[in-house]
């Protein structure tokens, strides 16, 4: 790299050369601009002036004339001489002006954008441009400038012996698979964005490995020192892609046991997905996800029935795990329980309905206590039959057998999580807990019957909230709990008559209240008892 003698020694002492352009320093130039146009604003980023805005700060008889006059009189506000701003832009055809904001009814454009490109000694400065926005109206007011210009005061590019091959050799050392190189173009390298670098005469070129449209494709932009070949800047030209997709699962349709309905593809909300060796993300309520990713070659994405709020543990085998190989951005669309076997169906049903009941509680009381806990355990396929339970730290479901269906399904899941809602609100369990558990199922299904098909009869159910039970109740807690679910069902039915459009909302809002309840009976502990 050869510089003018006057400035060569001054590269690290730019002040020595300040003023070499014979112009004002940027701060003096800014004062002048403010004096001419009070109300003008300046925005700097990393000590570089990037925006001028505020009241209009230039007028003329055409957008080009306004912009050119501004450049002539005020370019030094950027530390750049007017002669170093060439009238072309970074757009494909290098045009000087671009109309913007088309108004269909008049066929006119509201603004004209005028471009300049910074040069030094006639050589373009890498990605250094000035854009001036002029309003297309009387006197063409200049309303905004956006600058990526670099302050090159003190630098003079002197073109001597250029060694383009040295740069390409250095690029090959960095990325040995490269096969093709474009011809190099001379540029002044002065950094991009907020980089602060010593300005350098450089060669810009692109290299690729000759494998377009394959996962192995590589394409890089290089800036190399024009004389030494040292690589000053690289940029991956294959735009990084996030990985998108969806997580769904075949869940039992309706409110019965798995044997009572088909399995339908259902979004698995809030599930965790991850790229092996990469990032992790969570799906939204529709099962849709975006995993932030920084590459474009094939990746393996994993999906489990583990999510923000619940984590399913299969006690009858390995946990649900799907893997997909995709090229970013995918999509990676997962379908759990495609085979529809009993244990995998219970995993999907357990995960899905635990989220359904928690979502309902959060919907009716976003401040409900204890529901921000992550990955609450849902244990399915325990080696037992005809039951389900809550133990204050998990909800638990049993395999099919002994005259019962697999208990990992809709209203049974709602019931067990209902115990957790009772517990989190500080209420006792007993018959109250059993009743509230059933109430959660009733609110979600809008059906008074609990656990259709539990005993392998799809026309049979376990309990019924449509009842005439009266206080006081004496008897077993699940039985007496029906007094509470019965009250809720009766109220719901009255509301249905008077508020046909929103009775479900009203009754759910009344029922899901972390408030003032104590057990209906003296029992305060939920034993692992039938649902
Ligand atoms: Zn229970």
mmCIF file of N, CA and C in Angstrom, residues 22-101:
data_model
loop_
_atom_site.group_PDB
_atom_site.id
_atom_site.type_symbol
_atom_site.label_atom_id
_atom_site.label_comp_id
_atom_site.label_asym_id
_atom_site.label_seq_id
_atom_site.Cartn_x
_atom_site.Cartn_y
_atom_site.Cartn_z
ATOM 1 N N UNK A 22 -8.899 21.073 2.403
ATOM 2 C CA UNK A 22 -9.158 22.498 2.274
ATOM 3 C C UNK A 22 -10.573 22.861 2.621
ATOM 4 N N UNK A 23 -11.268 21.970 3.363
ATOM 5 C CA UNK A 23 -12.656 22.212 3.707
ATOM 6 C C UNK A 23 -12.791 22.361 5.210
ATOM 7 N N UNK A 24 -14.021 22.654 5.622
ATOM 8 C CA UNK A 24 -14.276 22.757 7.054
ATOM 9 C C UNK A 24 -14.183 21.384 7.691
ATOM 10 N N UNK A 25 -13.874 21.355 8.977
ATOM 11 C CA UNK A 25 -14.000 20.101 9.701
ATOM 12 C C UNK A 25 -15.491 19.787 9.808
ATOM 13 N N UNK A 26 -15.838 18.516 10.026
ATOM 14 C CA UNK A 26 -17.258 18.165 10.109
ATOM 15 C C UNK A 26 -18.010 18.981 11.157
ATOM 16 N N UNK A 27 -17.385 19.260 12.292
ATOM 17 C CA UNK A 27 -18.146 19.976 13.319
ATOM 18 C C UNK A 27 -18.411 21.420 12.899
ATOM 19 N N UNK A 28 -17.443 22.052 12.249
ATOM 20 C CA UNK A 28 -17.666 23.412 11.746
ATOM 21 C C UNK A 28 -18.730 23.397 10.657
ATOM 22 N N UNK A 29 -18.646 22.369 9.780
ATOM 23 C CA UNK A 29 -19.631 22.259 8.697
ATOM 24 C C UNK A 29 -21.034 22.067 9.265
ATOM 25 N N UNK A 30 -21.122 21.295 10.350
ATOM 26 C CA UNK A 30 -22.434 21.074 10.964
ATOM 27 C C UNK A 30 -22.981 22.362 11.551
ATOM 28 N N UNK A 31 -22.083 23.162 12.136
ATOM 29 C CA UNK A 31 -22.527 24.451 12.671
ATOM 30 C C UNK A 31 -23.069 25.346 11.561
ATOM 31 N N UNK A 32 -22.379 25.321 10.424
ATOM 32 C CA UNK A 32 -22.838 26.140 9.296
ATOM 33 C C UNK A 32 -24.204 25.695 8.790
ATOM 34 N N UNK A 33 -24.374 24.377 8.717
ATOM 35 C CA UNK A 33 -25.652 23.851 8.243
ATOM 36 C C UNK A 33 -26.775 24.226 9.206
ATOM 37 N N UNK A 34 -26.472 24.152 10.497
ATOM 38 C CA UNK A 34 -27.473 24.506 11.508
ATOM 39 C C UNK A 34 -27.796 26.002 11.437
ATOM 40 N N UNK A 35 -26.765 26.798 11.145
ATOM 41 C CA UNK A 35 -26.988 28.239 11.039
ATOM 42 C C UNK A 35 -27.890 28.542 9.841
ATOM 43 N N UNK A 36 -27.637 27.840 8.723
ATOM 44 C CA UNK A 36 -28.458 28.060 7.534
ATOM 45 C C UNK A 36 -29.873 27.516 7.705
ATOM 46 N N UNK A 37 -29.972 26.383 8.412
ATOM 47 C CA UNK A 37 -31.277 25.729 8.556
ATOM 48 C C UNK A 37 -31.512 25.366 10.025
ATOM 49 N N UNK A 38 -31.890 26.330 10.853
ATOM 50 C CA UNK A 38 -32.152 26.018 12.258
ATOM 51 C C UNK A 38 -33.240 24.947 12.335
ATOM 52 N N UNK A 39 -33.083 24.004 13.227
ATOM 53 C CA UNK A 39 -34.076 22.942 13.347
ATOM 54 C C UNK A 39 -33.638 21.662 12.668
ATOM 55 N N UNK A 40 -32.484 21.711 12.001
ATOM 56 C CA UNK A 40 -31.990 20.499 11.368
ATOM 57 C C UNK A 40 -31.395 19.604 12.460
ATOM 58 N N UNK A 41 -31.558 18.280 12.291
ATOM 59 C CA UNK A 41 -31.076 17.335 13.304
ATOM 60 C C UNK A 41 -29.983 16.443 12.751
ATOM 61 N N UNK A 42 -29.131 15.965 13.654
ATOM 62 C CA UNK A 42 -28.017 15.090 13.262
ATOM 63 C C UNK A 42 -28.077 13.816 14.081
ATOM 64 N N UNK A 43 -27.917 12.684 13.421
ATOM 65 C CA UNK A 43 -27.863 11.417 14.134
ATOM 66 C C UNK A 43 -26.534 10.749 13.837
ATOM 67 N N UNK A 44 -25.813 10.384 14.886
ATOM 68 C CA UNK A 44 -24.522 9.725 14.686
ATOM 69 C C UNK A 44 -24.574 8.315 15.259
ATOM 70 N N UNK A 45 -23.814 7.437 14.640
ATOM 71 C CA UNK A 45 -23.688 6.063 15.115
ATOM 72 C C UNK A 45 -22.209 5.733 15.126
ATOM 73 N N UNK A 46 -21.714 5.294 16.272
ATOM 74 C CA UNK A 46 -20.282 5.015 16.431
ATOM 75 C C UNK A 46 -19.451 6.218 15.955
ATOM 76 N N UNK A 47 -19.891 7.420 16.355
ATOM 77 C CA UNK A 47 -19.194 8.680 16.065
ATOM 78 C C UNK A 47 -19.177 9.024 14.576
ATOM 79 N N UNK A 48 -20.008 8.340 13.794
ATOM 80 C CA UNK A 48 -20.117 8.651 12.374
ATOM 81 C C UNK A 48 -21.497 9.250 12.126
ATOM 82 N N UNK A 49 -21.544 10.391 11.452
ATOM 83 C CA UNK A 49 -22.817 11.020 11.128
ATOM 84 C C UNK A 49 -23.529 10.169 10.078
ATOM 85 N N UNK A 50 -24.707 9.649 10.423
ATOM 86 C CA UNK A 50 -25.401 8.761 9.479
ATOM 87 C C UNK A 50 -26.718 9.342 8.972
ATOM 88 N N UNK A 51 -27.284 10.338 9.695
ATOM 89 C CA UNK A 51 -28.568 10.891 9.259
ATOM 90 C C UNK A 51 -28.594 12.401 9.493
ATOM 91 N N UNK A 52 -29.161 13.117 8.542
ATOM 92 C CA UNK A 52 -29.533 14.514 8.776
ATOM 93 C C UNK A 52 -31.024 14.598 8.502
ATOM 94 N N UNK A 53 -31.752 15.211 9.399
ATOM 95 C CA UNK A 53 -33.214 15.185 9.310
ATOM 96 C C UNK A 53 -33.751 16.468 9.944
ATOM 97 N N UNK A 54 -35.053 16.520 10.107
ATOM 98 C CA UNK A 54 -35.670 17.675 10.766
ATOM 99 C C UNK A 54 -36.306 18.597 9.749
ATOM 100 N N UNK A 55 -36.192 19.902 9.973
ATOM 101 C CA UNK A 55 -36.760 20.848 9.015
ATOM 102 C C UNK A 55 -36.003 20.716 7.691
ATOM 103 N N UNK A 56 -36.653 21.005 6.562
ATOM 104 C CA UNK A 56 -35.952 20.885 5.272
ATOM 105 C C UNK A 56 -34.678 21.710 5.260
ATOM 106 N N UNK A 57 -33.631 21.139 4.636
ATOM 107 C CA UNK A 57 -32.333 21.807 4.661
ATOM 108 C C UNK A 57 -31.733 21.947 3.269
ATOM 109 N N UNK A 58 -32.615 22.179 2.294
ATOM 110 C CA UNK A 58 -32.149 22.453 0.947
ATOM 111 C C UNK A 58 -33.353 22.643 0.042
ATOM 112 N N UNK A 59 -33.210 23.537 -0.958
ATOM 113 C CA UNK A 59 -34.306 23.800 -1.905
ATOM 114 C C UNK A 59 -33.707 24.031 -3.288
ATOM 115 N N UNK A 60 -34.528 23.881 -4.316
ATOM 116 C CA UNK A 60 -34.028 24.124 -5.658
ATOM 117 C C UNK A 60 -35.114 23.884 -6.690
ATOM 118 N N UNK A 61 -34.699 23.776 -7.965
ATOM 119 C CA UNK A 61 -35.703 23.643 -9.015
ATOM 120 C C UNK A 61 -35.847 22.221 -9.535
ATOM 121 N N UNK A 62 -35.070 21.286 -8.979
ATOM 122 C CA UNK A 62 -35.271 19.877 -9.299
ATOM 123 C C UNK A 62 -34.612 19.063 -8.185
ATOM 124 N N UNK A 63 -35.036 17.804 -8.019
ATOM 125 C CA UNK A 63 -34.406 16.974 -6.980
ATOM 126 C C UNK A 63 -32.889 16.892 -7.160
ATOM 127 N N UNK A 64 -32.439 16.711 -8.437
ATOM 128 C CA UNK A 64 -30.999 16.597 -8.675
ATOM 129 C C UNK A 64 -30.268 17.877 -8.280
ATOM 130 N N UNK A 65 -30.846 19.014 -8.642
ATOM 131 C CA UNK A 65 -30.177 20.287 -8.326
ATOM 132 C C UNK A 65 -30.117 20.520 -6.831
ATOM 133 N N UNK A 66 -31.180 20.171 -6.120
ATOM 134 C CA UNK A 66 -31.186 20.329 -4.654
ATOM 135 C C UNK A 66 -30.086 19.464 -4.048
ATOM 136 N N UNK A 67 -30.048 18.189 -4.501
ATOM 137 C CA UNK A 67 -29.076 17.255 -3.923
ATOM 138 C C UNK A 67 -27.652 17.680 -4.264
ATOM 139 N N UNK A 68 -27.446 18.083 -5.508
ATOM 140 C CA UNK A 68 -26.099 18.468 -5.920
ATOM 141 C C UNK A 68 -25.631 19.723 -5.194
ATOM 142 N N UNK A 69 -26.558 20.653 -4.968
ATOM 143 C CA UNK A 69 -26.191 21.863 -4.222
ATOM 144 C C UNK A 69 -25.819 21.517 -2.783
ATOM 145 N N UNK A 70 -26.581 20.587 -2.188
ATOM 146 C CA UNK A 70 -26.264 20.194 -0.814
ATOM 147 C C UNK A 70 -24.869 19.578 -0.753
ATOM 148 N N UNK A 71 -24.586 18.681 -1.713
ATOM 149 C CA UNK A 71 -23.284 18.013 -1.729
ATOM 150 C C UNK A 71 -22.166 19.055 -1.900
ATOM 151 N N UNK A 72 -22.389 19.994 -2.809
ATOM 152 C CA UNK A 72 -21.363 21.010 -3.082
ATOM 153 C C UNK A 72 -21.077 21.851 -1.847
ATOM 154 N N UNK A 73 -22.122 22.220 -1.129
ATOM 155 C CA UNK A 73 -21.948 23.167 -0.025
ATOM 156 C C UNK A 73 -21.731 22.499 1.331
ATOM 157 N N UNK A 74 -22.222 21.257 1.495
ATOM 158 C CA UNK A 74 -22.223 20.698 2.854
ATOM 159 C C UNK A 74 -21.641 19.295 2.973
ATOM 160 N N UNK A 75 -21.039 18.753 1.915
ATOM 161 C CA UNK A 75 -20.512 17.381 2.023
ATOM 162 C C UNK A 75 -19.482 17.266 3.141
ATOM 163 N N UNK A 76 -18.810 18.370 3.449
ATOM 164 C CA UNK A 76 -17.773 18.293 4.477
ATOM 165 C C UNK A 76 -18.339 17.997 5.871
ATOM 166 N N UNK A 77 -19.664 18.064 5.983
ATOM 167 C CA UNK A 77 -20.250 17.689 7.267
ATOM 168 C C UNK A 77 -19.999 16.197 7.546
ATOM 169 N N UNK A 78 -19.765 15.431 6.457
ATOM 170 C CA UNK A 78 -19.454 14.009 6.612
ATOM 171 C C UNK A 78 -17.939 13.743 6.591
ATOM 172 N N UNK A 79 -17.163 14.800 6.521
ATOM 173 C CA UNK A 79 -15.718 14.613 6.387
ATOM 174 C C UNK A 79 -15.340 14.168 4.989
ATOM 175 N N UNK A 80 -16.165 14.533 4.013
ATOM 176 C CA UNK A 80 -15.955 14.091 2.632
ATOM 177 C C UNK A 80 -15.967 15.321 1.731
ATOM 178 N N UNK A 81 -15.082 15.344 0.728
ATOM 179 C CA UNK A 81 -15.071 16.455 -0.228
ATOM 180 C C UNK A 81 -16.116 16.218 -1.308
ATOM 181 N N UNK A 82 -16.743 17.295 -1.759
ATOM 182 C CA UNK A 82 -17.789 17.186 -2.785
ATOM 183 C C UNK A 82 -17.276 16.477 -4.032
ATOM 184 N N UNK A 83 -16.002 16.730 -4.368
ATOM 185 C CA UNK A 83 -15.482 16.125 -5.609
ATOM 186 C C UNK A 83 -15.393 14.606 -5.501
ATOM 187 N N UNK A 84 -15.424 14.087 -4.285
ATOM 188 C CA UNK A 84 -15.324 12.637 -4.106
ATOM 189 C C UNK A 84 -16.673 11.945 -4.099
ATOM 190 N N UNK A 85 -17.742 12.695 -4.349
ATOM 191 C CA UNK A 85 -19.072 12.072 -4.407
ATOM 192 C C UNK A 85 -19.521 12.010 -5.860
ATOM 193 N N UNK A 86 -19.536 10.794 -6.389
ATOM 194 C CA UNK A 86 -19.887 10.586 -7.794
ATOM 195 C C UNK A 86 -21.381 10.331 -7.913
ATOM 196 N N UNK A 87 -22.019 10.872 -8.987
ATOM 197 C CA UNK A 87 -23.474 10.818 -9.083
ATOM 198 C C UNK A 87 -24.015 9.481 -9.577
ATOM 199 N N UNK A 88 -23.797 8.442 -8.816
ATOM 200 C CA UNK A 88 -24.458 7.162 -9.107
ATOM 201 C C UNK A 88 -24.672 6.416 -7.790
ATOM 202 N N UNK A 89 -25.563 5.428 -7.832
ATOM 203 C CA UNK A 89 -25.957 4.769 -6.590
ATOM 204 C C UNK A 89 -25.594 3.307 -6.531
ATOM 205 N N UNK A 90 -25.946 2.659 -5.437
ATOM 206 C CA UNK A 90 -25.616 1.251 -5.243
ATOM 207 C C UNK A 90 -26.610 0.312 -5.903
ATOM 208 N N UNK A 91 -27.600 0.866 -6.617
ATOM 209 C CA UNK A 91 -28.623 0.028 -7.238
ATOM 210 C C UNK A 91 -28.063 -0.647 -8.484
ATOM 211 N N UNK A 92 -28.810 -1.619 -8.960
ATOM 212 C CA UNK A 92 -28.307 -2.510 -10.002
ATOM 213 C C UNK A 92 -27.756 -1.766 -11.212
ATOM 214 N N UNK A 93 -28.466 -0.759 -11.698
ATOM 215 C CA UNK A 93 -28.005 -0.063 -12.904
ATOM 216 C C UNK A 93 -27.235 1.211 -12.580
ATOM 217 N N UNK A 94 -26.904 1.404 -11.307
ATOM 218 C CA UNK A 94 -26.101 2.558 -10.919
ATOM 219 C C UNK A 94 -26.787 3.892 -11.095
ATOM 220 N N UNK A 95 -28.101 3.922 -11.158
ATOM 221 C CA UNK A 95 -28.813 5.162 -11.446
ATOM 222 C C UNK A 95 -28.566 6.233 -10.367
ATOM 223 N N UNK A 96 -28.756 7.465 -10.764
ATOM 224 C CA UNK A 96 -28.509 8.608 -9.878
ATOM 225 C C UNK A 96 -29.753 8.947 -9.052
ATOM 226 N N UNK A 97 -30.936 8.723 -9.652
ATOM 227 C CA UNK A 97 -32.163 9.056 -8.927
ATOM 228 C C UNK A 97 -33.150 7.900 -8.971
ATOM 229 N N UNK A 98 -33.993 7.872 -7.948
ATOM 230 C CA UNK A 98 -34.997 6.820 -7.846
ATOM 231 C C UNK A 98 -36.276 7.412 -7.267
ATOM 232 N N UNK A 99 -37.401 7.377 -8.031
ATOM 233 C CA UNK A 99 -38.656 7.857 -7.451
ATOM 234 C C UNK A 99 -39.153 6.882 -6.382
ATOM 235 N N UNK A 100 -39.722 7.423 -5.301
ATOM 236 C CA UNK A 100 -40.242 6.558 -4.242
ATOM 237 C C UNK A 100 -41.616 7.039 -3.794
ATOM 238 N N UNK A 101 -42.362 6.143 -3.209
ATOM 239 C CA UNK A 101 -43.737 6.350 -2.733
ATOM 240 C C UNK A 101 -44.671 6.752 -3.857
#
